[in-house]
Amino acid sequence: MTLHDEELLARVREMRERGSAPKQIAKALGLRPAQASALVRRVAEAAQAHTALDERPVVGCWVNAGWSAGLDMAGALDWAAADPLGQEPDPDTGGFAQVLLARQERASKVTVTGFLVDVYCLGVKNVTGPEVMGSGSLTAYVPTYYSAFDHPPLSIGVEQAQRIVHGAVAYARSLGFEPAPGFTDAAVHLGIPPGDLPAIGFGRDGKPFYFGGPYDDPRTVVQTLERTRGHGNYHYIAQL
């Protein structure tokens, strides 16, 4: 970048901070509208690059319907009310909350991060991303990510997503289980929940409930629960 380019970008940055539109910038600096628009994009991308990952604008955030089934939602009644499927006797969601978060990466890109969360026992079992994609691709990606569910996902706030994911991880750790590989990097995009958010009681009806998965070591899981919770203080369905 030449000195002239740097000075030009500085002028554009200064004018954008004052609220000038690209057409106004073009007229003031003697540029073609296309040149001004390109410089505005470069200024925006440079600013975004220096913004903390968890402070970038949220484009969308979702969780599967029925995620709250079996949880203690007495401290989060609004979140429970927004998930009517979770109040049905058996919504067939298996104690899973599948959370997807999209944040603005730059003008035409978003960063997408997904968490498969066992809210009854194991916490975060799988992480998807962070993956950068075109903004237009997000519309098709969301239904694909939730294709295993019979109902469309619920749109939620990022604070609720933070509470679900981090709360489930803390609960799982109290039982002796760590989140899936990649969680630390993905959690940077999710961010830490404020301390005054509504409380969610994890576990099924107040107790850990382990449902054996195809990639689990069920014997080790049950042995861990026996050690951390004691006989009769948890439930499981698994082939040992």
PDB file of C-alpha atoms in Angstrom:
ATOM      1  CA  MET A   1       0.000   0.000   0.000  1.00  0.00           C
ATOM      2  CA  THR A   2       1.428   3.412  -0.991  1.00  0.00           C
ATOM      3  CA  LEU A   3       1.470   6.454   1.248  1.00  0.00           C
ATOM      4  CA  HIS A   4      -1.279   7.953  -0.901  1.00  0.00           C
ATOM      5  CA  ASP A   5      -3.446   4.858  -0.359  1.00  0.00           C
ATOM      6  CA  GLU A   6      -2.885   5.015   3.402  1.00  0.00           C
ATOM      7  CA  GLU A   7      -3.796   8.692   3.492  1.00  0.00           C
ATOM      8  CA  LEU A   8      -6.882   8.032   1.389  1.00  0.00           C
ATOM      9  CA  LEU A   9      -8.011   5.215   3.645  1.00  0.00           C
ATOM     10  CA  ALA A  10      -7.449   7.419   6.669  1.00  0.00           C
ATOM     11  CA  ARG A  11      -9.651  10.127   5.111  1.00  0.00           C
ATOM     12  CA  VAL A  12     -12.360   7.568   4.304  1.00  0.00           C
ATOM     13  CA  ARG A  13     -12.177   6.133   7.828  1.00  0.00           C
ATOM     14  CA  GLU A  14     -12.477   9.602   9.303  1.00  0.00           C
ATOM     15  CA  MET A  15     -15.488  10.460   7.126  1.00  0.00           C
ATOM     16  CA  ARG A  16     -17.236   7.162   7.884  1.00  0.00           C
ATOM     17  CA  GLU A  17     -16.805   7.804  11.615  1.00  0.00           C
ATOM     18  CA  ARG A  18     -18.595  11.109  11.057  1.00  0.00           C
ATOM     19  CA  GLY A  19     -21.440   9.263   9.329  1.00  0.00           C
ATOM     20  CA  SER A  20     -20.683  10.140   5.690  1.00  0.00           C
ATOM     21  CA  ALA A  21     -22.233   7.892   3.034  1.00  0.00           C
ATOM     22  CA  PRO A  22     -20.113   6.429   0.186  1.00  0.00           C
ATOM     23  CA  LYS A  23     -21.602   8.937  -2.305  1.00  0.00           C
ATOM     24  CA  GLN A  24     -20.646  11.825  -0.053  1.00  0.00           C
ATOM     25  CA  ILE A  25     -17.133  10.415   0.333  1.00  0.00           C
ATOM     26  CA  ALA A  26     -16.787  10.025  -3.433  1.00  0.00           C
ATOM     27  CA  LYS A  27     -17.809  13.656  -4.042  1.00  0.00           C
ATOM     28  CA  ALA A  28     -15.590  15.059  -1.280  1.00  0.00           C
ATOM     29  CA  LEU A  29     -12.488  13.129  -2.342  1.00  0.00           C
ATOM     30  CA  GLY A  30     -13.017  13.317  -6.100  1.00  0.00           C
ATOM     31  CA  LEU A  31     -13.469   9.566  -6.507  1.00  0.00           C
ATOM     32  CA  ARG A  32     -15.733   7.466  -8.662  1.00  0.00           C
ATOM     33  CA  PRO A  33     -18.620   5.933  -6.631  1.00  0.00           C
ATOM     34  CA  ALA A  34     -17.228   2.430  -7.188  1.00  0.00           C
ATOM     35  CA  GLN A  35     -13.809   3.515  -5.859  1.00  0.00           C
ATOM     36  CA  ALA A  36     -15.379   5.068  -2.771  1.00  0.00           C
ATOM     37  CA  SER A  37     -17.485   1.957  -2.098  1.00  0.00           C
ATOM     38  CA  ALA A  38     -14.404  -0.268  -2.377  1.00  0.00           C
ATOM     39  CA  LEU A  39     -12.502   1.911   0.088  1.00  0.00           C
ATOM     40  CA  VAL A  40     -15.433   1.907   2.502  1.00  0.00           C
ATOM     41  CA  ARG A  41     -15.420  -1.911   2.395  1.00  0.00           C
ATOM     42  CA  ARG A  42     -11.680  -1.995   3.094  1.00  0.00           C
ATOM     43  CA  VAL A  43     -12.125   0.322   6.073  1.00  0.00           C
ATOM     44  CA  ALA A  44     -14.960  -1.842   7.432  1.00  0.00           C
ATOM     45  CA  GLU A  45     -12.946  -5.053   6.979  1.00  0.00           C
ATOM     46  CA  ALA A  46      -9.909  -3.547   8.721  1.00  0.00           C
ATOM     47  CA  ALA A  47     -12.075  -2.462  11.655  1.00  0.00           C
ATOM     48  CA  GLN A  48     -13.664  -5.913  11.849  1.00  0.00           C
ATOM     49  CA  ALA A  49     -10.253  -7.588  11.899  1.00  0.00           C
ATOM     50  CA  HIS A  50      -9.416  -5.686  15.085  1.00  0.00           C
ATOM     51  CA  THR A  51     -12.728  -6.491  16.770  1.00  0.00           C
ATOM     52  CA  ALA A  52     -12.704  -9.340  19.298  1.00  0.00           C
ATOM     53  CA  LEU A  53     -14.330 -12.472  17.888  1.00  0.00           C
ATOM     54  CA  ASP A  54     -17.078 -12.525  20.499  1.00  0.00           C
ATOM     55  CA  GLU A  55     -17.884  -8.828  19.935  1.00  0.00           C
ATOM     56  CA  ARG A  56     -18.595  -9.088  16.220  1.00  0.00           C
ATOM     57  CA  PRO A  57     -22.229  -8.534  15.224  1.00  0.00           C
ATOM     58  CA  VAL A  58     -24.504 -11.557  15.512  1.00  0.00           C
ATOM     59  CA  VAL A  59     -26.158 -12.377  12.189  1.00  0.00           C
ATOM     60  CA  GLY A  60     -28.272 -15.207  13.603  1.00  0.00           C
ATOM     61  CA  CYS A  61     -28.456 -17.704  16.454  1.00  0.00           C
ATOM     62  CA  TRP A  62     -30.582 -20.848  16.680  1.00  0.00           C
ATOM     63  CA  VAL A  63     -31.368 -23.940  18.767  1.00  0.00           C
ATOM     64  CA  ASN A  64     -33.524 -26.951  17.966  1.00  0.00           C
ATOM     65  CA  ALA A  65     -37.124 -27.019  19.171  1.00  0.00           C
ATOM     66  CA  GLY A  66     -37.504 -29.265  22.206  1.00  0.00           C
ATOM     67  CA  TRP A  67     -34.051 -28.497  23.590  1.00  0.00           C
ATOM     68  CA  SER A  68     -35.472 -27.688  27.040  1.00  0.00           C
ATOM     69  CA  ALA A  69     -37.372 -30.970  27.550  1.00  0.00           C
ATOM     70  CA  GLY A  70     -36.606 -32.516  30.929  1.00  0.00           C
ATOM     71  CA  LEU A  71     -34.564 -29.549  32.160  1.00  0.00           C
ATOM     72  CA  ASP A  72     -35.357 -27.430  35.193  1.00  0.00           C
ATOM     73  CA  MET A  73     -36.520 -24.196  33.575  1.00  0.00           C
ATOM     74  CA  ALA A  74     -38.067 -22.622  36.684  1.00  0.00           C
ATOM     75  CA  GLY A  75     -35.451 -19.882  36.579  1.00  0.00           C
ATOM     76  CA  ALA A  76     -35.818 -19.282  32.845  1.00  0.00           C
ATOM     77  CA  LEU A  77     -39.569 -19.221  32.234  1.00  0.00           C
ATOM     78  CA  ASP A  78     -39.392 -16.966  29.166  1.00  0.00           C
ATOM     79  CA  TRP A  79     -36.964 -19.312  27.446  1.00  0.00           C
ATOM     80  CA  ALA A  80     -39.161 -22.281  28.348  1.00  0.00           C
ATOM     81  CA  ALA A  81     -42.276 -20.552  26.993  1.00  0.00           C
ATOM     82  CA  ALA A  82     -40.484 -19.925  23.684  1.00  0.00           C
ATOM     83  CA  ASP A  83     -39.946 -23.695  23.337  1.00  0.00           C
ATOM     84  CA  PRO A  84     -43.461 -25.212  23.438  1.00  0.00           C
ATOM     85  CA  LEU A  85     -42.162 -28.546  22.158  1.00  0.00           C
ATOM     86  CA  GLY A  86     -40.006 -28.817  25.260  1.00  0.00           C
ATOM     87  CA  GLN A  87     -43.126 -28.947  27.407  1.00  0.00           C
ATOM     88  CA  GLU A  88     -44.512 -32.028  25.679  1.00  0.00           C
ATOM     89  CA  PRO A  89     -44.118 -35.409  27.471  1.00  0.00           C
ATOM     90  CA  ASP A  90     -41.738 -36.899  24.897  1.00  0.00           C
ATOM     91  CA  PRO A  91     -40.587 -34.489  22.166  1.00  0.00           C
ATOM     92  CA  ASP A  92     -38.053 -37.040  20.868  1.00  0.00           C
ATOM     93  CA  THR A  93     -35.112 -34.650  21.010  1.00  0.00           C
ATOM     94  CA  GLY A  94     -33.071 -37.062  23.134  1.00  0.00           C
ATOM     95  CA  GLY A  95     -31.715 -34.488  25.589  1.00  0.00           C
ATOM     96  CA  PHE A  96     -29.812 -32.631  22.891  1.00  0.00           C
ATOM     97  CA  ALA A  97     -29.509 -28.916  22.224  1.00  0.00           C
ATOM     98  CA  GLN A  98     -27.999 -28.161  18.835  1.00  0.00           C
ATOM     99  CA  VAL A  99     -26.834 -24.547  18.880  1.00  0.00           C
ATOM    100  CA  LEU A 100     -25.724 -22.606  15.809  1.00  0.00           C
ATOM    101  CA  LEU A 101     -24.237 -19.117  15.848  1.00  0.00           C
ATOM    102  CA  ALA A 102     -23.374 -16.873  12.907  1.00  0.00           C
ATOM    103  CA  ARG A 103     -21.321 -13.694  13.377  1.00  0.00           C
ATOM    104  CA  GLN A 104     -20.336 -11.100  10.803  1.00  0.00           C
ATOM    105  CA  GLU A 105     -16.849 -11.802   9.457  1.00  0.00           C
ATOM    106  CA  ARG A 106     -16.639  -9.008   6.902  1.00  0.00           C
ATOM    107  CA  ALA A 107     -18.979  -7.322   4.430  1.00  0.00           C
ATOM    108  CA  SER A 108     -20.049 -10.437   2.544  1.00  0.00           C
ATOM    109  CA  LYS A 109     -18.867 -13.196   4.882  1.00  0.00           C
ATOM    110  CA  VAL A 110     -20.064 -14.768   8.132  1.00  0.00           C
ATOM    111  CA  THR A 111     -18.383 -17.081  10.612  1.00  0.00           C
ATOM    112  CA  VAL A 112     -20.584 -20.025  11.597  1.00  0.00           C
ATOM    113  CA  THR A 113     -20.020 -22.146  14.710  1.00  0.00           C
ATOM    114  CA  GLY A 114     -22.135 -25.098  15.855  1.00  0.00           C
ATOM    115  CA  PHE A 115     -22.347 -27.009  19.133  1.00  0.00           C
ATOM    116  CA  LEU A 116     -24.014 -30.387  19.683  1.00  0.00           C
ATOM    117  CA  VAL A 117     -24.827 -30.337  23.384  1.00  0.00           C
ATOM    118  CA  ASP A 118     -25.908 -33.264  25.567  1.00  0.00           C
ATOM    119  CA  VAL A 119     -27.865 -31.290  28.175  1.00  0.00           C
ATOM    120  CA  TYR A 120     -28.551 -34.379  30.309  1.00  0.00           C
ATOM    121  CA  CYS A 121     -25.003 -35.576  30.931  1.00  0.00           C
ATOM    122  CA  LEU A 122     -21.977 -35.196  28.667  1.00  0.00           C
ATOM    123  CA  GLY A 123     -22.087 -31.516  27.719  1.00  0.00           C
ATOM    124  CA  VAL A 124     -20.618 -30.535  24.326  1.00  0.00           C
ATOM    125  CA  LYS A 125     -20.204 -33.724  22.278  1.00  0.00           C
ATOM    126  CA  ASN A 126     -19.308 -32.176  18.940  1.00  0.00           C
ATOM    127  CA  VAL A 127     -18.219 -28.837  17.503  1.00  0.00           C
ATOM    128  CA  THR A 128     -18.677 -27.616  13.930  1.00  0.00           C
ATOM    129  CA  GLY A 129     -16.475 -24.809  12.702  1.00  0.00           C
ATOM    130  CA  PRO A 130     -15.741 -21.991  13.107  1.00  0.00           C
ATOM    131  CA  GLU A 131     -16.370 -21.919   9.352  1.00  0.00           C
ATOM    132  CA  VAL A 132     -16.333 -18.843   7.135  1.00  0.00           C
ATOM    133  CA  MET A 133     -18.919 -18.760   4.361  1.00  0.00           C
ATOM    134  CA  GLY A 134     -20.684 -16.283   2.120  1.00  0.00           C
ATOM    135  CA  SER A 135     -23.608 -14.489   3.705  1.00  0.00           C
ATOM    136  CA  GLY A 136     -25.934 -15.917   1.077  1.00  0.00           C
ATOM    137  CA  SER A 137     -24.906 -19.491   1.912  1.00  0.00           C
ATOM    138  CA  LEU A 138     -26.170 -19.169   5.496  1.00  0.00           C
ATOM    139  CA  THR A 139     -29.827 -19.396   4.438  1.00  0.00           C
ATOM    140  CA  ALA A 140     -29.259 -22.874   2.995  1.00  0.00           C
ATOM    141  CA  TYR A 141     -26.845 -23.958   5.735  1.00  0.00           C
ATOM    142  CA  VAL A 142     -29.243 -23.473   8.663  1.00  0.00           C
ATOM    143  CA  PRO A 143     -31.919 -26.013   7.576  1.00  0.00           C
ATOM    144  CA  THR A 144     -29.180 -28.457   6.600  1.00  0.00           C
ATOM    145  CA  TYR A 145     -27.619 -28.195  10.056  1.00  0.00           C
ATOM    146  CA  TYR A 146     -31.005 -28.989  11.634  1.00  0.00           C
ATOM    147  CA  SER A 147     -32.090 -31.632   9.106  1.00  0.00           C
ATOM    148  CA  ALA A 148     -32.100 -34.403  11.763  1.00  0.00           C
ATOM    149  CA  PHE A 149     -34.974 -32.688  13.588  1.00  0.00           C
ATOM    150  CA  ASP A 150     -38.661 -32.828  12.657  1.00  0.00           C
ATOM    151  CA  HIS A 151     -39.301 -29.176  13.520  1.00  0.00           C
ATOM    152  CA  PRO A 152     -37.582 -25.994  12.319  1.00  0.00           C
ATOM    153  CA  PRO A 153     -35.059 -24.443  14.721  1.00  0.00           C
ATOM    154  CA  LEU A 154     -35.905 -21.631  17.104  1.00  0.00           C
ATOM    155  CA  SER A 155     -34.256 -18.245  16.719  1.00  0.00           C
ATOM    156  CA  ILE A 156     -32.681 -17.241  20.045  1.00  0.00           C
ATOM    157  CA  GLY A 157     -30.435 -14.542  21.462  1.00  0.00           C
ATOM    158  CA  VAL A 158     -26.705 -15.140  21.754  1.00  0.00           C
ATOM    159  CA  GLU A 159     -26.934 -14.825  25.552  1.00  0.00           C
ATOM    160  CA  GLN A 160     -29.303 -17.793  25.654  1.00  0.00           C
ATOM    161  CA  ALA A 161     -26.943 -19.795  23.453  1.00  0.00           C
ATOM    162  CA  GLN A 162     -24.053 -18.915  25.764  1.00  0.00           C
ATOM    163  CA  ARG A 163     -26.005 -20.049  28.812  1.00  0.00           C
ATOM    164  CA  ILE A 164     -27.030 -23.344  27.195  1.00  0.00           C
ATOM    165  CA  VAL A 165     -23.553 -24.255  25.982  1.00  0.00           C
ATOM    166  CA  HIS A 166     -21.442 -23.042  28.897  1.00  0.00           C
ATOM    167  CA  GLY A 167     -24.002 -24.216  31.449  1.00  0.00           C
ATOM    168  CA  ALA A 168     -24.023 -27.712  29.989  1.00  0.00           C
ATOM    169  CA  VAL A 169     -20.210 -27.792  29.924  1.00  0.00           C
ATOM    170  CA  ALA A 170     -20.048 -26.786  33.597  1.00  0.00           C
ATOM    171  CA  TYR A 171     -22.637 -29.432  34.498  1.00  0.00           C
ATOM    172  CA  ALA A 172     -20.762 -32.125  32.555  1.00  0.00           C
ATOM    173  CA  ARG A 173     -17.487 -31.172  34.217  1.00  0.00           C
ATOM    174  CA  SER A 174     -19.129 -31.576  37.620  1.00  0.00           C
ATOM    175  CA  LEU A 175     -19.866 -35.152  36.522  1.00  0.00           C
ATOM    176  CA  GLY A 176     -16.302 -35.765  35.323  1.00  0.00           C
ATOM    177  CA  PHE A 177     -16.642 -35.119  31.568  1.00  0.00           C
ATOM    178  CA  GLU A 178     -14.768 -32.640  29.379  1.00  0.00           C
ATOM    179  CA  PRO A 179     -16.159 -31.027  26.202  1.00  0.00           C
ATOM    180  CA  ALA A 180     -15.271 -32.293  22.737  1.00  0.00           C
ATOM    181  CA  PRO A 181     -11.978 -31.350  21.042  1.00  0.00           C
ATOM    182  CA  GLY A 182     -12.231 -27.956  19.365  1.00  0.00           C
ATOM    183  CA  PHE A 183     -14.513 -26.521  22.024  1.00  0.00           C
ATOM    184  CA  THR A 184     -11.968 -24.000  23.309  1.00  0.00           C
ATOM    185  CA  ASP A 185     -11.473 -22.410  19.876  1.00  0.00           C
ATOM    186  CA  ALA A 186     -15.193 -22.448  19.105  1.00  0.00           C
ATOM    187  CA  ALA A 187     -16.092 -20.984  22.491  1.00  0.00           C
ATOM    188  CA  VAL A 188     -14.092 -17.852  21.635  1.00  0.00           C
ATOM    189  CA  HIS A 189     -16.666 -17.094  18.920  1.00  0.00           C
ATOM    190  CA  LEU A 190     -19.567 -17.868  21.244  1.00  0.00           C
ATOM    191  CA  GLY A 191     -18.400 -15.674  24.117  1.00  0.00           C
ATOM    192  CA  ILE A 192     -18.936 -15.930  27.862  1.00  0.00           C
ATOM    193  CA  PRO A 193     -22.464 -15.390  29.246  1.00  0.00           C
ATOM    194  CA  PRO A 194     -23.108 -12.491  31.621  1.00  0.00           C
ATOM    195  CA  GLY A 195     -23.503 -13.572  35.223  1.00  0.00           C
ATOM    196  CA  ASP A 196     -27.067 -12.297  35.573  1.00  0.00           C
ATOM    197  CA  LEU A 197     -28.678 -14.536  32.934  1.00  0.00           C
ATOM    198  CA  PRO A 198     -31.557 -16.880  33.812  1.00  0.00           C
ATOM    199  CA  ALA A 199     -30.492 -20.192  35.324  1.00  0.00           C
ATOM    200  CA  ILE A 200     -31.056 -23.551  33.641  1.00  0.00           C
ATOM    201  CA  GLY A 201     -31.048 -26.788  35.620  1.00  0.00           C
ATOM    202  CA  PHE A 202     -29.321 -29.460  33.549  1.00  0.00           C
ATOM    203  CA  GLY A 203     -29.826 -33.222  33.741  1.00  0.00           C
ATOM    204  CA  ARG A 204     -33.100 -35.001  33.112  1.00  0.00           C
ATOM    205  CA  ASP A 205     -35.611 -34.235  35.871  1.00  0.00           C
ATOM    206  CA  GLY A 206     -32.785 -33.241  38.187  1.00  0.00           C
ATOM    207  CA  LYS A 207     -30.446 -36.211  37.655  1.00  0.00           C
ATOM    208  CA  PRO A 208     -27.748 -37.073  35.125  1.00  0.00           C
ATOM    209  CA  PHE A 209     -29.175 -39.246  32.371  1.00  0.00           C
ATOM    210  CA  TYR A 210     -26.784 -40.947  29.984  1.00  0.00           C
ATOM    211  CA  PHE A 211     -28.026 -42.313  26.680  1.00  0.00           C
ATOM    212  CA  GLY A 212     -25.296 -44.314  24.948  1.00  0.00           C
ATOM    213  CA  GLY A 213     -24.099 -42.953  21.606  1.00  0.00           C
ATOM    214  CA  PRO A 214     -22.370 -44.794  18.754  1.00  0.00           C
ATOM    215  CA  TYR A 215     -18.983 -43.193  19.448  1.00  0.00           C
ATOM    216  CA  ASP A 216     -19.085 -43.344  23.257  1.00  0.00           C
ATOM    217  CA  ASP A 217     -17.370 -45.688  25.665  1.00  0.00           C
ATOM    218  CA  PRO A 218     -20.498 -46.407  27.727  1.00  0.00           C
ATOM    219  CA  ARG A 219     -18.721 -48.489  30.375  1.00  0.00           C
ATOM    220  CA  THR A 220     -16.320 -45.641  31.134  1.00  0.00           C
ATOM    221  CA  VAL A 221     -19.165 -43.118  31.209  1.00  0.00           C
ATOM    222  CA  VAL A 222     -21.192 -45.181  33.682  1.00  0.00           C
ATOM    223  CA  GLN A 223     -18.114 -45.836  35.838  1.00  0.00           C
ATOM    224  CA  THR A 224     -17.464 -42.089  35.930  1.00  0.00           C
ATOM    225  CA  LEU A 225     -21.055 -41.371  36.974  1.00  0.00           C
ATOM    226  CA  GLU A 226     -20.813 -44.037  39.662  1.00  0.00           C
ATOM    227  CA  ARG A 227     -17.714 -42.323  41.019  1.00  0.00           C
ATOM    228  CA  THR A 228     -18.945 -38.735  40.853  1.00  0.00           C
ATOM    229  CA  ARG A 229     -22.630 -39.195  41.677  1.00  0.00           C
ATOM    230  CA  GLY A 230     -22.905 -42.506  43.435  1.00  0.00           C
ATOM    231  CA  HIS A 231     -25.184 -45.474  42.926  1.00  0.00           C
ATOM    232  CA  GLY A 232     -28.823 -44.588  42.345  1.00  0.00           C
ATOM    233  CA  ASN A 233     -28.145 -40.908  41.661  1.00  0.00           C
ATOM    234  CA  TYR A 234     -28.089 -41.156  37.885  1.00  0.00           C
ATOM    235  CA  HIS A 235     -29.820 -43.059  35.082  1.00  0.00           C
ATOM    236  CA  TYR A 236     -28.523 -44.550  31.865  1.00  0.00           C
ATOM    237  CA  ILE A 237     -29.574 -46.474  28.784  1.00  0.00           C
ATOM    238  CA  ALA A 238     -26.564 -48.148  27.218  1.00  0.00           C
ATOM    239  CA  GLN A 239     -25.155 -51.543  26.320  1.00  0.00           C
ATOM    240  CA  LEU A 240     -22.278 -52.193  28.721  1.00  0.00           C
TER     241      LEU A 240
END
